[in-house]
């Protein structure tokens, strides 16, 4: 038959067709070259060898393409049709790394991440201290979320037990490199992603990590996991095993361009053979099997967990793990009070002490300047490091629970926000070193503060822009500044006037509504540092007749009540990255408002916020992404969901000098997982 090809012709066409399809790297280089030309810039490829290879491939490809087209015309077929039908021809190719926008910074043959010491000799030990307690090794269910031991799934100390498919570089906005998955494949539209497992990957009991483990994990977390793990498959139409070592996720219309990266980097892969699904929610302290670099050596519930290096860890030579996991032993000791933890640091019982974090109870900046007056410091045995991350400020502040009727009115939240005297607080109880936060992505191109809304952003905001204060659209909106006396009448009047708009007025010294009910609420705190902030705020509110109670609870109660939104107001930190994405759904979307265990502490449910989250998730260009995040930032500020507190602009860490670190600080700041014990060198 005229339209059928002989075996010989099919083989020739397949070989020709396979040759003319350029690699992803060549496409990326060409895209970068054209983008540079449009900007009037010279193009500097990351690897000149790639450029030469791509040029040769392009020239050869054009020649082969002409031959292929002629061949396929002879048989009434097109090369496009052949690319679909012939084996070995695919638009997707295995990639060593993937990135949210653009391409990863490191080439396929990179040897290590840029912020590590690749020559460090592994050994020795590190002792961390934390405030709180623990009674679980499962952070992936609501019960386990309450008090999970550190190190199981831990962005600060490292994922010592469980690992994701790909690891995230701390020196790029959002780029991933191979870990359990050696490579990934996707198409330009990101309609699917395929992860190809590293054949060396194995569990701590010696069993291989398989595609069945990956499928088991996502299905288990969908059924029994807490937010956001239980929503990972919402955007997946089909999850299937491809061959012996590959898993493919095909997406539906609920997915977005970040979905493949979240699946790869933010979900732990669990061992199917070592987990009983029926007992998964019984978050206890029994034996566990993981793929990570450490195993549990000693477990004292609520007091201490000690991790020991797994000498058979499968991934120690992977480029992305070189320079990580440098200790033979990692211990984490739990303290009831931050003062006790600092005393343990002074004696050398713990090796590192972080400062400036009110969530962990170390927010008094005067402590950094005044508390290090003891013999070990004078001898030079303790080093005080200051790191300068290149991240947005994030938002640390007092969060209104808008599920409570008292905070349902935006004007009430705004008036109560004005009443907080930050300048007095900073001067009298915080050491005077903090700066007031004005937006969620401050100090970055993504932030609304200092950047006026352009036409692209205004189009995204639509009618929502019409209700915003003009200064917020102009990028000049800021919280009022007091005279730091603790009783600035001008600013207090602003608070009273705004509360009056909401139907409150001062009657007999009490801020009351039309029925005579006093405006009253309670703030929940978890450590002395938060209590000091709450007391300062209480002092200001008393001046205008608002009654605020303070309830301090232990770590377990705090987590349980936070999970179920059982509070009027809490103090929280909401970090911001240069690549905000799906985590925003769990913080601010309408869908997460009533999902227990979500991070939507404010109870936000605003269609404009939902729409802007969708816009930033679907953005293709840098300009569209920036406009969407700025508009989103403005909506959050305009809603007065949080009373902004402060940021430092630096990370302060004290360490005993035998704990050493790399010289380079990546974009995300210090990375304790890359530090080492100098005594072992």
XYZ file of C-alpha atoms in Angstrom:
681
model
C 0.000 0.000 0.000
C 1.263 3.440 -0.928
C 0.782 5.022 2.520
C 2.535 2.256 4.440
C 6.261 2.480 5.136
C 8.626 -0.447 4.993
C 10.603 -1.421 8.100
C 13.708 -0.003 6.470
C 12.031 3.352 5.796
C 10.539 3.538 9.308
C 13.967 2.981 10.834
C 15.496 5.666 8.651
C 12.729 8.119 9.455
C 12.975 7.374 13.157
C 16.695 8.014 13.182
C 16.292 11.235 11.260
C 13.378 12.407 13.368
C 15.171 11.666 16.631
C 18.161 13.681 15.506
C 16.246 16.780 14.541
C 14.480 17.163 17.895
C 16.690 19.554 19.907
C 17.451 18.977 23.577
C 15.759 21.050 26.296
C 19.075 22.635 27.106
C 19.503 23.850 23.570
C 15.973 25.227 23.561
C 16.703 26.999 26.855
C 19.941 28.463 25.513
C 18.190 29.681 22.365
C 15.356 31.184 24.411
C 17.840 32.991 26.627
C 19.744 34.231 23.562
C 16.574 35.696 22.030
C 15.421 37.230 25.324
C 18.799 38.947 25.697
C 18.580 40.282 22.168
C 15.150 41.763 22.868
C 16.555 43.535 25.916
C 19.545 44.806 23.981
C 21.929 42.775 26.133
C 24.740 40.486 25.137
C 24.081 36.802 25.718
C 26.465 34.923 28.002
C 25.699 31.198 28.054
C 26.435 29.302 31.245
C 28.536 26.794 29.326
C 30.168 27.695 25.998
C 30.333 24.015 25.171
C 26.540 23.908 25.213
C 26.397 26.776 22.738
C 28.764 25.105 20.288
C 26.901 21.840 20.621
C 23.535 23.542 20.098
C 24.818 25.378 17.031
C 26.072 22.122 15.552
C 22.833 20.379 16.452
C 20.778 23.165 14.894
C 22.762 23.036 11.626
C 22.641 19.249 11.499
C 18.984 19.306 12.444
C 18.041 21.652 9.612
C 19.796 19.375 7.116
C 18.208 16.237 8.549
C 14.833 17.929 8.728
C 14.933 18.639 4.984
C 15.798 14.990 4.324
C 13.097 13.769 6.710
C 10.389 15.947 5.201
C 11.229 14.682 1.733
C 11.153 11.112 2.964
C 7.821 11.492 4.741
C 6.258 13.327 1.781
C 7.047 10.280 -0.298
C 4.863 8.165 1.964
C 2.116 10.713 2.543
C 3.110 11.354 6.175
C 4.482 14.323 8.083
C 7.272 14.367 10.587
C 4.840 15.664 13.186
C 2.675 12.585 12.701
C 5.741 10.391 12.947
C 6.826 12.086 16.158
C 3.546 11.026 17.704
C 3.524 7.451 16.446
C 7.129 6.324 16.232
C 8.837 4.920 19.302
C 11.811 6.842 20.648
C 10.514 10.267 19.573
C 9.232 12.413 22.442
C 8.845 16.087 23.130
C 9.861 15.608 26.770
C 13.429 14.770 27.690
C 14.930 13.853 31.071
C 16.092 16.968 32.910
C 18.591 17.105 35.769
C 16.717 20.060 37.260
C 13.530 22.073 36.860
C 12.649 25.645 37.755
C 9.476 27.626 38.298
C 10.596 30.380 35.940
C 13.376 30.027 33.380
C 15.890 27.230 33.797
C 18.027 26.074 36.746
C 21.273 27.960 37.285
C 23.454 24.856 37.517
C 24.343 22.678 34.499
C 23.685 18.963 34.266
C 27.256 18.138 35.263
C 27.363 20.305 38.402
C 29.321 18.746 41.254
C 27.814 20.500 44.254
C 25.618 23.431 45.242
C 27.525 26.733 45.425
C 27.008 27.397 49.133
C 28.621 24.269 50.594
C 32.154 23.195 51.445
C 32.567 20.161 49.173
C 35.845 19.140 50.832
C 34.573 18.960 54.399
C 35.429 15.810 56.319
C 32.336 14.295 57.847
C 32.302 13.391 61.532
C 31.776 14.790 65.006
C 28.474 15.941 66.398
C 26.100 18.908 66.778
C 23.685 19.621 69.616
C 20.645 21.826 68.915
C 18.219 23.240 71.447
C 14.536 24.080 70.963
C 11.724 25.270 73.208
C 8.794 22.899 73.510
C 8.200 19.160 73.628
C 7.300 16.267 71.304
C 5.283 13.063 71.324
C 5.239 11.990 67.668
C 7.354 11.118 64.634
C 4.584 11.843 62.143
C 4.190 15.491 61.078
C 1.912 14.594 58.180
C -1.346 14.069 60.085
C -3.218 16.488 62.315
C -2.453 14.586 65.498
C 1.234 14.360 64.630
C 1.376 18.020 63.728
C 0.933 18.939 67.366
C 4.337 17.971 68.752
C 6.509 16.218 66.174
C 10.178 15.568 66.901
C 12.594 17.819 65.031
C 14.523 16.365 62.116
C 11.823 14.100 60.703
C 10.784 16.627 58.032
C 12.652 19.781 58.917
C 13.672 22.749 56.706
C 16.085 24.069 59.360
C 17.897 21.003 60.716
C 17.397 18.953 57.557
C 15.078 16.189 56.350
C 16.956 13.578 58.331
C 14.413 10.764 57.991
C 12.241 11.323 54.924
C 13.177 12.895 51.593
C 11.287 14.435 48.650
C 11.695 13.500 45.018
C 13.861 16.552 44.279
C 15.765 19.009 46.465
C 15.454 22.775 46.385
C 18.457 25.055 45.994
C 18.626 27.773 48.658
C 20.491 30.048 46.260
C 17.772 30.276 43.585
C 14.170 31.517 43.798
C 12.674 28.103 43.013
C 14.882 25.543 41.295
C 14.998 21.817 42.001
C 17.684 19.209 41.419
C 17.688 15.432 41.526
C 17.366 13.442 44.735
C 15.107 10.370 44.975
C 14.144 11.256 41.410
C 17.284 11.361 39.306
C 15.568 13.263 36.498
C 12.204 14.809 35.611
C 10.314 15.241 32.354
C 7.571 17.664 31.393
C 6.196 19.516 28.408
C 6.085 23.245 27.746
C 2.496 23.483 28.953
C 3.302 21.446 32.080
C 0.341 19.244 31.351
C 2.235 16.395 32.996
C 5.409 15.663 34.903
C 7.282 12.392 35.066
C 9.815 11.571 37.780
C 12.458 8.962 37.032
C 13.780 7.444 40.248
C 17.470 7.094 40.981
C 18.277 3.360 40.750
C 20.558 3.732 43.805
C 17.798 5.086 46.073
C 16.952 2.782 48.958
C 15.357 2.783 52.374
C 17.292 2.491 55.605
C 16.384 -1.214 55.801
C 18.004 -1.825 52.408
C 14.822 -2.087 50.343
C 14.819 -0.072 47.075
C 12.710 3.061 46.685
C 10.160 2.214 44.008
C 7.519 3.839 41.880
C 4.972 1.983 44.018
C 6.282 3.858 47.085
C 5.634 7.178 45.356
C 2.102 6.236 44.334
C 1.399 4.805 47.799
C 2.591 8.017 49.462
C 0.411 10.402 47.496
C -2.680 8.226 47.858
C -2.085 7.733 51.588
C -1.610 11.444 52.252
C -4.671 12.276 50.177
C -6.787 10.010 52.377
C -5.215 10.537 55.809
C -2.827 13.500 55.619
C -3.246 16.994 57.020
C -3.270 20.162 54.908
C -1.537 20.797 52.599
C -0.392 17.181 52.067
C -3.957 15.943 51.608
C -4.537 18.276 48.650
C -1.466 17.371 46.592
C -3.498 15.275 44.146
C -6.314 17.793 43.652
C -4.749 18.942 40.401
C -3.885 15.429 39.198
C -6.140 13.663 36.699
C -4.046 10.501 36.560
C -1.155 9.083 38.593
C 0.485 6.117 36.924
C 3.557 3.936 37.001
C 5.721 4.129 33.881
C 8.128 1.230 33.591
C 10.032 0.031 36.648
C 11.355 3.354 37.975
C 9.116 6.162 36.752
C 5.908 7.815 37.918
C 3.862 10.191 35.785
C 1.380 12.797 37.034
C -1.067 13.995 34.370
C -2.784 17.202 35.417
C -6.340 18.467 35.285
C -7.633 22.039 35.159
C -7.116 22.497 38.915
C -3.352 22.334 38.494
C -1.108 25.297 37.810
C 2.456 25.800 36.637
C 3.853 25.346 40.130
C 2.095 22.044 40.772
C 4.928 19.847 39.384
C 7.494 21.581 41.608
C 5.355 21.210 44.737
C 4.901 17.500 44.062
C 8.659 17.180 43.643
C 9.961 19.216 46.574
C 7.278 19.518 49.251
C 6.023 15.986 49.747
C 7.941 13.283 51.668
C 8.134 9.886 50.008
C 7.127 7.128 52.438
C 7.956 3.375 52.374
C 4.961 1.297 51.340
C 6.410 -1.877 52.834
C 6.984 -0.320 56.276
C 3.743 1.613 56.874
C 0.365 0.213 57.801
C -2.209 2.630 56.343
C -4.700 1.675 59.057
C -2.311 2.867 61.773
C -0.868 5.879 59.938
C -2.969 8.408 61.847
C -1.889 6.968 65.195
C 1.019 9.372 65.394
C 3.329 7.660 67.854
C 6.997 7.024 68.516
C 7.421 3.511 67.130
C 10.146 2.257 64.745
C 10.380 4.146 61.454
C 12.033 3.514 58.096
C 13.193 6.386 55.931
C 15.427 7.095 52.959
C 17.235 10.021 54.612
C 20.841 10.295 55.826
C 20.139 9.609 59.512
C 18.488 7.052 61.765
C 17.132 7.471 65.281
C 19.683 6.432 67.904
C 18.050 7.585 71.155
C 14.492 8.742 71.737
C 13.371 10.277 75.020
C 9.820 11.548 74.499
C 9.478 15.238 75.240
C 13.155 15.591 76.177
C 15.625 14.623 73.480
C 16.049 12.884 70.166
C 19.475 11.814 68.903
C 20.057 11.021 65.259
C 23.010 8.980 64.006
C 24.385 8.909 60.476
C 23.336 5.966 58.349
C 26.688 4.666 57.013
C 24.823 3.081 54.108
C 22.965 6.239 53.114
C 22.360 5.848 49.421
C 22.539 9.552 48.449
C 25.803 10.748 50.013
C 27.511 11.175 46.610
C 24.630 12.882 44.769
C 25.803 16.371 43.673
C 22.948 18.065 45.537
C 23.942 16.336 48.791
C 27.681 16.954 48.664
C 28.657 19.151 51.628
C 25.444 18.358 53.541
C 24.804 16.021 56.490
C 28.283 16.481 57.907
C 27.816 15.202 61.475
C 27.983 11.616 62.672
C 25.456 12.516 65.341
C 22.767 15.195 65.679
C 20.997 15.706 68.992
C 18.010 17.950 69.678
C 17.287 18.829 73.314
C 13.930 20.299 74.356
C 13.609 23.080 76.946
C 10.574 24.518 78.669
C 11.946 28.076 78.737
C 14.199 30.031 76.408
C 16.229 31.293 79.397
C 17.061 27.706 80.337
C 18.092 27.014 76.759
C 20.450 29.989 76.751
C 22.044 28.829 79.996
C 22.613 25.432 78.377
C 24.276 27.192 75.436
C 26.571 29.138 77.784
C 27.714 25.867 79.362
C 28.283 24.176 76.002
C 25.400 21.716 76.355
C 24.035 22.999 73.038
C 26.223 24.345 70.254
C 24.081 26.945 68.456
C 21.753 29.674 69.721
C 19.547 31.669 67.285
C 18.423 35.201 68.162
C 15.688 37.598 67.059
C 12.838 35.105 66.707
C 9.694 35.746 68.770
C 8.120 32.500 67.599
C 10.899 30.670 69.430
C 11.016 33.242 72.205
C 14.264 35.046 71.342
C 13.046 38.374 69.967
C 14.658 40.858 72.367
C 17.449 42.514 70.368
C 19.015 43.882 73.541
C 19.818 40.274 74.406
C 22.095 40.053 71.361
C 23.986 43.125 72.467
C 24.096 42.596 76.223
C 23.789 38.910 77.146
C 27.112 37.698 75.743
C 29.243 38.791 78.639
C 30.565 35.526 80.023
C 33.928 33.697 80.055
C 33.466 31.588 76.904
C 32.829 34.748 74.866
C 35.817 36.545 76.388
C 38.050 33.574 75.540
C 36.887 33.663 71.925
C 35.228 30.249 72.172
C 31.861 31.618 70.994
C 31.330 33.323 67.638
C 28.454 35.718 66.887
C 27.482 35.533 63.209
C 25.291 37.977 61.314
C 23.868 36.662 58.024
C 22.245 38.795 55.326
C 19.646 36.790 53.392
C 18.284 38.266 50.175
C 14.645 37.475 50.802
C 11.518 39.601 51.281
C 10.766 40.527 54.877
C 7.740 38.283 55.207
C 5.105 39.173 57.765
C 5.491 38.771 61.509
C 2.602 40.156 63.496
C -0.585 39.801 65.487
C -3.127 37.817 63.482
C -6.865 38.536 63.758
C -9.077 35.451 63.593
C -11.800 36.852 61.366
C -13.942 33.794 62.080
C -14.706 35.545 65.378
C -17.587 38.002 65.151
C -15.597 40.687 66.977
C -13.118 40.854 64.066
C -15.499 40.382 61.150
C -15.549 44.130 60.377
C -12.473 45.330 58.495
C -12.789 48.767 60.118
C -12.480 47.205 63.577
C -9.284 45.452 62.519
C -7.920 48.650 61.048
C -8.679 50.686 64.178
C -7.108 48.080 66.450
C -4.058 48.009 64.187
C -3.527 51.750 64.617
C -3.658 51.365 68.403
C -0.450 49.331 68.571
C 2.406 51.694 69.489
C 5.302 50.029 67.708
C 7.782 52.841 68.362
C 7.248 52.637 72.138
C 7.451 48.832 72.022
C 10.638 48.849 69.964
C 12.302 51.400 72.234
C 11.300 49.972 75.600
C 11.070 46.197 75.282
C 12.655 45.127 71.983
C 16.045 46.759 72.207
C 15.412 49.352 69.494
C 16.963 47.404 66.608
C 13.834 46.402 64.705
C 12.199 48.015 61.677
C 8.429 48.136 61.132
C 7.080 45.809 58.482
C 4.784 47.482 55.953
C 3.979 44.670 53.513
C 4.357 40.938 52.988
C 7.065 41.145 50.297
C 8.827 44.270 51.526
C 12.444 44.835 50.443
C 11.972 42.960 47.172
C 10.722 43.740 43.644
C 7.611 41.696 44.453
C 6.471 43.997 47.269
C 3.785 46.662 47.025
C 5.480 48.963 49.540
C 7.590 51.471 47.629
C 6.209 50.373 44.240
C 3.206 52.013 42.599
C 0.654 49.809 40.854
C 1.193 49.856 37.071
C -1.402 49.256 34.366
C -0.747 45.521 34.326
C -1.388 45.249 38.065
C -4.429 47.533 37.979
C -5.947 45.343 35.284
C -5.467 42.300 37.514
C -6.958 44.047 40.546
C -9.986 45.226 38.608
C -12.745 46.666 40.791
C -10.798 45.781 43.956
C -8.448 48.690 43.204
C -11.342 51.151 43.433
C -11.836 50.426 47.132
C -8.169 50.755 48.093
C -6.697 53.911 49.640
C -4.855 55.940 46.959
C -1.621 55.759 48.962
C -1.767 51.959 48.937
C -1.947 51.967 45.141
C 0.872 54.522 45.049
C 3.095 52.289 47.190
C 3.376 54.899 49.960
C 0.916 53.436 52.470
C 2.487 52.775 55.885
C 1.362 52.156 59.440
C 1.189 55.379 61.482
C 4.343 56.390 63.365
C 4.004 57.469 66.989
C 6.187 59.768 69.077
C 7.278 56.696 71.136
C 5.862 58.130 74.380
C 3.349 55.329 74.657
C 0.405 57.732 74.502
C 0.523 59.554 71.178
C -2.885 61.263 71.140
C -2.810 61.870 67.391
C -2.424 58.186 66.530
C -4.815 57.043 69.250
C -7.426 59.400 67.786
C -6.951 57.696 64.406
C -7.730 54.371 66.090
C -10.791 55.770 67.890
C -12.125 57.417 64.716
C -11.825 54.206 62.732
C -13.588 52.209 65.472
C -16.313 54.866 65.487
C -16.921 54.117 61.797
C -17.552 50.522 62.873
C -20.127 51.568 65.451
C -17.997 51.827 68.593
C -17.533 54.773 70.916
C -16.033 55.404 74.345
C -18.671 55.356 77.076
C -17.628 55.584 80.721
C -14.080 54.761 79.732
C -15.061 51.649 77.784
C -14.995 51.198 73.995
C -18.552 49.982 73.497
C -20.962 49.205 70.687
C -24.495 50.597 70.351
C -25.779 48.008 72.860
C -23.192 48.962 75.460
C -21.044 45.840 74.993
C -17.347 46.521 75.471
C -14.958 45.678 72.655
C -13.009 42.791 74.174
C -10.900 39.875 72.987
C -8.046 37.573 74.008
C -4.575 36.986 72.569
C -2.946 33.548 72.865
C 0.833 33.439 73.433
C 3.344 30.623 73.787
C 6.501 32.111 75.344
C 7.765 35.112 77.348
C 8.842 37.039 74.250
C 5.303 36.916 72.865
C 3.903 37.820 76.265
C 5.993 41.022 76.316
C 4.621 42.008 72.919
C 1.068 41.270 74.086
C 1.530 43.287 77.291
C 2.763 46.297 75.329
C -0.276 46.094 73.061
C -2.586 45.653 76.044
C -1.146 48.837 77.548
C -2.091 50.839 74.438
C -5.579 49.360 74.171
C -6.343 50.240 77.789
C -5.924 53.903 76.861
C -8.921 53.731 74.508
C -11.101 51.452 76.604
C -10.538 48.165 74.734
C -10.260 45.093 76.977
C -7.655 42.568 75.845
C -6.843 39.442 77.850
C -3.640 37.416 77.519
C -3.625 33.631 77.722
C -0.257 31.834 77.740
C -0.362 28.128 76.926
C 2.224 25.378 76.525
C 3.515 24.247 73.158
C 1.110 21.314 72.808
C -1.944 23.421 73.600
C -0.755 26.177 71.307
C -0.409 23.808 68.362
C -3.732 22.091 69.033
C -5.650 25.349 69.351
C -3.888 26.805 66.308
C -4.868 23.752 64.258
C -8.534 24.163 65.185
C -8.506 28.007 65.058
C -9.506 28.179 68.718
C -8.289 31.708 69.467
C -9.169 35.355 68.957
C -5.662 36.532 68.108
C -2.234 34.891 67.888
C 1.288 35.990 67.043
C 2.624 34.302 63.910
C 5.395 34.556 61.371
C 4.515 34.174 57.668
C 7.785 33.975 55.718
C 7.913 35.177 52.115
C 10.062 33.876 49.288
C 11.007 35.198 45.873
C 8.780 32.532 44.360
C 5.443 32.571 46.208
C 3.125 29.889 44.967
C 0.833 27.123 46.140
C 1.656 27.644 49.815
C -0.440 30.805 49.534
C -3.525 28.655 48.965
C -2.985 27.100 52.371
C -2.506 30.513 53.992
C -5.077 32.810 52.441
C -7.494 31.094 50.057
C -11.201 30.606 50.743
C -10.740 26.843 50.409
C -8.351 26.707 53.384
C -10.469 28.898 55.696
C -12.251 26.017 57.395
C -9.684 23.274 56.794
C -8.344 22.382 60.229
C -4.574 22.256 60.263
C -4.243 24.785 57.447
C -2.140 27.910 57.885
C -5.051 30.241 57.152
C -4.820 31.604 60.686
C -6.706 34.792 59.789
C -9.680 32.934 58.312
C -9.455 34.884 55.049
C -12.133 34.136 52.451
C -12.004 36.848 49.805
C -12.724 36.179 46.107
C -10.293 38.926 45.062
C -7.518 37.241 47.049
C -8.445 33.885 45.488
C -8.309 35.438 42.044
C -4.906 37.010 42.647
C -3.436 33.756 43.972
C -4.603 32.101 40.776
C -2.998 34.885 38.722
C 0.407 34.482 40.354
C 0.228 30.698 39.997
C -0.574 30.887 36.291
C 1.824 33.715 35.385
C 4.209 32.890 32.535
C 6.316 36.054 32.304
C 8.323 37.784 35.008
C 6.258 40.936 34.465
C 2.940 39.129 34.930
C 4.229 37.320 38.006
C 5.507 40.511 39.620
C 2.246 42.341 38.933
C 0.212 39.488 40.416
C 2.289 39.272 43.621
C 2.209 43.051 44.133
C -1.547 43.112 43.679
C -1.856 40.191 46.092
C 0.344 42.024 48.609
C -1.896 45.109 48.376
C -5.034 43.044 48.961
C -3.579 41.454 52.094
C -2.484 44.824 53.470
C -5.845 46.405 52.625
C -7.694 43.624 54.472
C -5.922 44.346 57.789
C -5.715 40.662 58.638
C -2.465 41.120 60.558
C -1.088 43.936 62.715
C 2.446 44.187 61.304
C 5.286 44.075 63.808
C 8.889 44.060 62.676
C 11.771 42.538 60.809
C 15.491 42.607 61.485
C 16.870 42.336 57.962
C 19.516 39.920 59.219
C 19.866 36.534 60.866
C 21.729 36.423 64.179
C 23.257 33.133 65.293
C 25.738 32.486 68.088
C 27.820 29.295 67.909
C 30.681 27.608 69.670
C 33.676 28.066 67.394
C 34.246 24.322 66.889
C 31.052 24.405 64.804
C 32.209 25.847 61.488
C 30.374 26.904 58.359
C 30.872 27.760 54.659
C 31.832 31.321 53.740
C 28.997 31.861 51.257
C 25.510 32.833 52.404
C 22.879 31.843 49.809
C 19.737 33.822 48.983
C 17.749 32.107 51.755
C 20.305 32.871 54.468
C 22.314 30.540 56.685
C 21.951 26.821 56.032
C 22.715 24.854 59.191
C 22.561 21.605 57.232
C 25.869 22.563 55.582
C 27.791 23.327 58.808
C 30.268 20.902 60.358
C 32.224 19.951 63.468
C 35.742 21.364 63.058
C 37.018 18.955 65.695
C 36.533 16.142 63.184
C 38.713 17.738 60.503
